């Protein structure tokens, strides 16, 4: 159970609405798993205290007011274990991109896939979107599996499409159209 | 059950996170109960389509990013039946004001009191606020009862403290300190 | 006499319009009376040079453009001895709050009461407000006396309503409706 | 006598601080003297109600917060009879331009010259400016006389330097350095 | 020859820097070719005078200040015949998308391909970008040919990826990495 | 020849559109000629790395979007040798001020005069301005000659009109009306 505004996704896990007051816990989550997270996330090394997380949550809440972003945390009970979000929400084309990460203690258990499926349902039903996209670094096996497990179709590999700690990454793009969900 | 991000408050009712996509349903809720709502709410007559509700939700989401506002809807299943919010959230004094209204079909059932109690819990626990205030028009018997039912203390009557459809209203002020919750 | 835009309040004292160019003198006024002022004002310890006062005056002048604030200084001739302001000016309810402080050398002489009465006259006549409010810390005897001397009515004591140097303060609320002035 | 924040300039006249609440009276002043004022002021024809004056005062108060503008009204007792302002205030060069107009009933009496002299004193002493400039349309005999009466030096005639009701105007530029005041 | 800031692309054609003063000519260009342009451009029907083009150019110039956009016109001498732009310029990944259209009188002559090649050169050399992307509607044969002629590689077909006059369009995505140029 | 968007002014020189990516080269240009440039430019001493130039270019590009500014660089081939700009562009009076400076290696060759003439042509023809103004410090012989060489008329000497490194400068004002070009 959680005291947060949330969507249950089964087995005690849920997606919870992002709050400014969660910045400290979010920083501690990142701080306790730097080695794993820095492989794929570009903000890990620059996170020295919760300031970066405060600004990130604030920016995403402004995006929520503008209709371009929705940030959620993945939680076990009240404990935050990762983030999942919609960004680049397009008001007329009704498409968006999904991003996600979880602490290494909670990978390989199907939790992220449950979170993505719940977010798809929310995006198609509540936000009335028509298409969702996932970008997964080619070398991030787990992230590719999540996209495939959730019924997303592979579009192609975008060369040199992100830049992390001084090196370009090729990214696999996946999509899911509402009618195929 | 609801598909929205929510806090259950019992008997199938819940508080749900406000979404821009709910503006139309919110307008229809107001539109279906104008006679009752216009007695205490100053925006009813100027609500001619969902534009006002869209702007209101957008403004409140911006307040959420700034840390000054949190808007929720009261829902039965997925059906919206009213609103409840925190406004004037003060970051250092850690106090805020509560506002609420419900459609006439759902008054006199204790639903609003349940909603207020759940919001108090959320405000004290998640937002870590220290004091909550309710302003109820003297002549709004129901609203005063909600404050009293939820354990709020009467502070005093503020003369000529709001202005609705051309007439001043006296307002009763109530407060609840975290330690007394 | 003063070279500033002003309202005379008798005996060589006046209220003067706030200017950006007065920031340095305002800082020096605070700096010369830290022990007394820090008892009730939360910005004293963080005032290390006139930067804080510059930003404060600038913010209040923006509030003046928005119709929410009016900042004045209390002066003896051209010498600043305190501040008095209207804040939280409400455009439709036509109410506002009054705040004030004076340097310890000028307390207990009735100057603040004169200043408040002149500000009330200005607020009711020029700004056409309908109600004014004063919040005085319970333990600030002088501030409570000013409210009482100026004909304000006691509404109630708001518990834990401000926060100064790490401690909550209970605040007495007073009001004055235009018709009773 | 006036209830406004003001600087007396003699014979019952004064400069008064601009207030948002004066927009209506300012519009009526313009409206009662359209034929005279439209000769030199470009906003007269577009003034159909007080909206334009409200926006003008608001814009000037924002300029006051930014340190670029100071708007005052010329008043006889509490009655507004014209405007006088500093604009293009330059923070490092410490120079500004003066603008002014009065209702035709109050021209040719030396009132504007008194107002300009008082504004110069205020600008040099309170705002600590170093140079003031007046731009007078070549064909506006009265405005040129005011500049000359107040001790300003003629710099030159700027050809085609303003544009009013579809026609270019040549403008005479005058200046006054603090040391010559 | 042109009087505009420009890059020559051969045969009297050039890319010219967008100016606010070109809004009227841009509107007339659209207005003279509505049937052709509305097939692929969503703004044609809502262009009733140059207001839309003024706002568009202004928005793109703001994007230029933010480092996210560069808008150019394709010109024959001084006559505008189409637009070409970089948008979604990404400061760290150093990628951007290219958009373009030309008036029907100037299609099928290789002009657009010349414009795209010149823009690629400019993007790689002056802006130091690393990758450029083109999105072409599947049914827009000409646009696909331009991408292919300019050495772009096909990535995949994005289903339901734009929305024009009430209907979803599938879009072909192409890319060109700097090293392959 | 240059790869930049440009206007040729003869002998391999041109005016080029300002780009954010040119900040570093612009700083190096200033840095290599501090002694000469600091005589007339107030930003030289505060230029310690390209940050100031980045902010300057960004601010001028925003001015371009607002219709108040146009910044160009003077270049020999692709090498930047100075700047020239229009500022204080007035939308209704259709006037603007011209500013310029070049590296000492390129003075006394008539390059600046060529640049000014090309900018006048562009301002009158493309931006459809009606009058241009040059302000030259009295003691800056070269700058006065440029104005005279380009057919500008002397208006007068403005005393104490700029402030550089703690000292007031008198400025000569020149103008050129479109009809006299």
Short mmCIF file of N, CA and C in Angstrom, two decimals, chain E residues 1-8 15-22 57-59 61-62 64-67 70 72 119 121-122 125-128, chain F residues 1-8 15-22 57-59 61-62 64-67 70 72 119 121-122 125-128:
data_model
loop_
_atom_site.label_atom_id
_atom_site.label_comp_id
_atom_site.label_asym_id
_atom_site.label_seq_id
_atom_site.Cartn_x
_atom_site.Cartn_y
_atom_site.Cartn_z
N UNK E 1 21.41 37.41 -58.35
CA UNK E 1 21.94 38.16 -57.19
C UNK E 1 20.81 38.52 -56.21
N UNK E 2 21.18 38.62 -54.95
CA UNK E 2 20.20 38.95 -53.93
C UNK E 2 20.75 40.02 -52.99
N UNK E 3 19.88 40.84 -52.44
CA UNK E 3 20.29 41.82 -51.43
C UNK E 3 20.23 41.25 -50.02
N UNK E 4 19.82 40.00 -49.91
CA UNK E 4 19.65 39.39 -48.60
C UNK E 4 20.93 38.71 -48.13
N UNK E 5 21.04 38.50 -46.84
CA UNK E 5 22.11 37.63 -46.32
C UNK E 5 21.81 36.24 -46.83
N UNK E 6 22.80 35.63 -47.45
CA UNK E 6 22.48 34.42 -48.20
C UNK E 6 23.69 33.49 -48.36
N UNK E 7 23.38 32.27 -48.81
CA UNK E 7 24.37 31.30 -49.28
C UNK E 7 23.98 30.93 -50.70
N UNK E 8 24.83 31.19 -51.69
CA UNK E 8 24.50 30.81 -53.07
C UNK E 8 24.49 29.29 -53.21
N UNK E 15 20.05 30.24 -50.50
CA UNK E 15 19.32 30.21 -49.23
C UNK E 15 19.49 31.58 -48.62
N UNK E 16 18.40 32.17 -48.12
CA UNK E 16 18.51 33.50 -47.52
C UNK E 16 18.04 33.47 -46.07
N UNK E 17 18.67 34.29 -45.25
CA UNK E 17 18.28 34.40 -43.83
C UNK E 17 16.86 34.94 -43.72
N UNK E 18 16.07 34.33 -42.84
CA UNK E 18 14.68 34.77 -42.65
C UNK E 18 14.65 36.11 -41.94
N UNK E 19 13.81 37.01 -42.40
CA UNK E 19 13.61 38.34 -41.80
C UNK E 19 12.12 38.51 -41.50
N UNK E 20 11.82 39.20 -40.42
CA UNK E 20 10.42 39.52 -40.11
C UNK E 20 9.76 40.25 -41.28
N UNK E 21 10.56 41.05 -41.99
CA UNK E 21 9.98 41.86 -43.08
C UNK E 21 9.58 41.02 -44.29
N UNK E 22 9.89 39.72 -44.28
CA UNK E 22 9.54 38.87 -45.42
C UNK E 22 8.20 38.16 -45.25
N UNK E 57 7.77 33.25 -38.37
CA UNK E 57 9.15 33.76 -38.49
C UNK E 57 9.66 34.21 -37.12
N UNK E 58 8.82 34.91 -36.38
CA UNK E 58 9.19 35.38 -35.03
C UNK E 58 9.55 34.19 -34.13
N UNK E 59 8.72 33.17 -34.17
CA UNK E 59 8.96 31.98 -33.35
C UNK E 59 10.27 31.30 -33.72
N UNK E 61 12.87 32.77 -35.14
CA UNK E 61 14.00 33.62 -34.75
C UNK E 61 14.26 33.47 -33.25
N UNK E 62 13.20 33.31 -32.47
CA UNK E 62 13.41 33.02 -31.04
C UNK E 62 14.12 31.67 -30.88
N UNK E 64 16.18 30.48 -32.92
CA UNK E 64 17.57 30.73 -33.29
C UNK E 64 18.36 31.25 -32.09
N UNK E 65 17.74 32.15 -31.31
CA UNK E 65 18.40 32.67 -30.10
C UNK E 65 18.58 31.56 -29.06
N UNK E 66 17.65 30.60 -29.03
CA UNK E 66 17.74 29.49 -28.08
C UNK E 66 18.62 28.35 -28.58
N UNK E 67 19.04 28.44 -29.85
CA UNK E 67 19.91 27.40 -30.40
C UNK E 67 19.16 26.17 -30.87
N UNK E 70 16.85 27.07 -37.04
CA UNK E 70 17.41 27.98 -38.04
C UNK E 70 16.47 27.93 -39.24
N UNK E 72 15.48 29.34 -43.03
CA UNK E 72 15.96 30.04 -44.22
C UNK E 72 14.87 29.97 -45.28
N UNK E 119 22.37 23.18 -47.06
CA UNK E 119 22.03 23.26 -45.64
C UNK E 119 22.83 22.22 -44.84
N UNK E 121 25.83 21.09 -45.56
CA UNK E 121 27.19 21.64 -45.45
C UNK E 121 27.26 22.67 -44.33
N UNK E 122 26.29 23.59 -44.35
CA UNK E 122 26.23 24.63 -43.32
C UNK E 122 26.05 24.01 -41.92
N UNK E 125 29.38 22.13 -41.01
CA UNK E 125 30.58 22.96 -40.91
C UNK E 125 30.40 24.13 -39.94
N UNK E 126 29.34 24.88 -40.10
CA UNK E 126 29.20 26.10 -39.29
C UNK E 126 28.59 25.78 -37.92
N UNK E 127 27.52 24.99 -37.91
CA UNK E 127 26.87 24.67 -36.63
C UNK E 127 27.52 23.47 -35.95
N UNK E 128 28.42 22.78 -36.67
CA UNK E 128 29.15 21.63 -36.12
C UNK E 128 28.22 20.55 -35.62
N UNK F 1 35.85 34.04 -50.18
CA UNK F 1 34.58 33.29 -50.06
C UNK F 1 34.32 32.90 -48.60
N UNK F 2 33.08 32.76 -48.26
CA UNK F 2 32.72 32.38 -46.90
C UNK F 2 31.64 31.31 -46.94
N UNK F 3 31.62 30.46 -45.91
CA UNK F 3 30.56 29.46 -45.78
C UNK F 3 29.36 29.99 -45.01
N UNK F 4 29.46 31.23 -44.57
CA UNK F 4 28.40 31.80 -43.73
C UNK F 4 27.34 32.50 -44.58
N UNK F 5 26.17 32.67 -44.01
CA UNK F 5 25.17 33.53 -44.64
C UNK F 5 25.74 34.94 -44.60
N UNK F 6 25.77 35.59 -45.75
CA UNK F 6 26.57 36.81 -45.84
C UNK F 6 26.08 37.75 -46.92
N UNK F 7 26.60 38.98 -46.85
CA UNK F 7 26.48 39.97 -47.92
C UNK F 7 27.89 40.36 -48.31
N UNK F 8 28.32 40.14 -49.55
CA UNK F 8 29.67 40.54 -49.96
C UNK F 8 29.77 42.07 -49.97
N UNK F 15 29.74 41.01 -44.80
CA UNK F 15 29.01 40.99 -43.52
C UNK F 15 28.40 39.60 -43.39
N UNK F 16 28.54 38.98 -42.21
CA UNK F 16 27.97 37.64 -42.04
C UNK F 16 26.97 37.63 -40.88
N UNK F 17 25.95 36.79 -41.04
CA UNK F 17 24.93 36.64 -40.00
C UNK F 17 25.57 36.08 -38.73
N UNK F 18 25.21 36.64 -37.59
CA UNK F 18 25.76 36.18 -36.31
C UNK F 18 25.18 34.81 -35.96
N UNK F 19 26.06 33.91 -35.51
CA UNK F 19 25.65 32.58 -35.06
C UNK F 19 26.14 32.37 -33.63
N UNK F 20 25.37 31.66 -32.82
CA UNK F 20 25.82 31.31 -31.48
C UNK F 20 27.17 30.59 -31.52
N UNK F 21 27.41 29.81 -32.58
CA UNK F 21 28.65 29.03 -32.67
C UNK F 21 29.88 29.90 -32.92
N UNK F 22 29.69 31.19 -33.16
CA UNK F 22 30.83 32.07 -33.42
C UNK F 22 31.36 32.75 -32.15
N UNK F 57 25.58 37.48 -28.14
CA UNK F 57 24.98 37.00 -29.39
C UNK F 57 23.55 36.52 -29.14
N UNK F 58 23.35 35.79 -28.07
CA UNK F 58 22.01 35.29 -27.73
C UNK F 58 21.03 36.45 -27.54
N UNK F 59 21.48 37.49 -26.81
CA UNK F 59 20.63 38.65 -26.56
C UNK F 59 20.28 39.36 -27.87
N UNK F 61 20.20 37.96 -30.88
CA UNK F 61 19.30 37.12 -31.67
C UNK F 61 17.87 37.24 -31.12
N UNK F 62 17.72 37.37 -29.82
CA UNK F 62 16.39 37.61 -29.27
C UNK F 62 15.87 38.97 -29.75
N UNK F 64 16.57 40.25 -32.53
CA UNK F 64 16.18 40.02 -33.92
C UNK F 64 14.75 39.49 -34.00
N UNK F 65 14.41 38.56 -33.10
CA UNK F 65 13.04 38.03 -33.05
C UNK F 65 12.03 39.11 -32.65
N UNK F 66 12.47 40.04 -31.81
CA UNK F 66 11.59 41.14 -31.38
C UNK F 66 11.56 42.30 -32.36
N UNK F 67 12.43 42.25 -33.38
CA UNK F 67 12.45 43.33 -34.36
C UNK F 67 13.22 44.55 -33.93
N UNK F 70 19.73 43.79 -35.10
CA UNK F 70 20.32 42.90 -36.11
C UNK F 70 21.82 42.96 -35.91
N UNK F 72 25.60 41.63 -37.04
CA UNK F 72 26.40 40.97 -38.07
C UNK F 72 27.86 41.04 -37.69
N UNK F 119 25.48 48.01 -44.86
CA UNK F 119 24.44 47.89 -43.84
C UNK F 119 23.32 48.91 -44.08
N UNK F 121 22.39 50.11 -46.99
CA UNK F 121 21.61 49.58 -48.12
C UNK F 121 20.61 48.52 -47.63
N UNK F 122 21.15 47.58 -46.85
CA UNK F 122 20.32 46.52 -46.30
C UNK F 122 19.19 47.10 -45.42
N UNK F 125 16.68 49.02 -47.77
CA UNK F 125 15.98 48.20 -48.76
C UNK F 125 15.26 47.00 -48.16
N UNK F 126 15.94 46.23 -47.33
CA UNK F 126 15.34 44.99 -46.83
C UNK F 126 14.47 45.27 -45.60
N UNK F 127 14.99 46.04 -44.65
CA UNK F 127 14.22 46.33 -43.43
C UNK F 127 13.29 47.53 -43.61
N UNK F 128 13.43 48.24 -44.73
CA UNK F 128 12.59 49.38 -45.06
C UNK F 128 12.61 50.46 -43.97
#
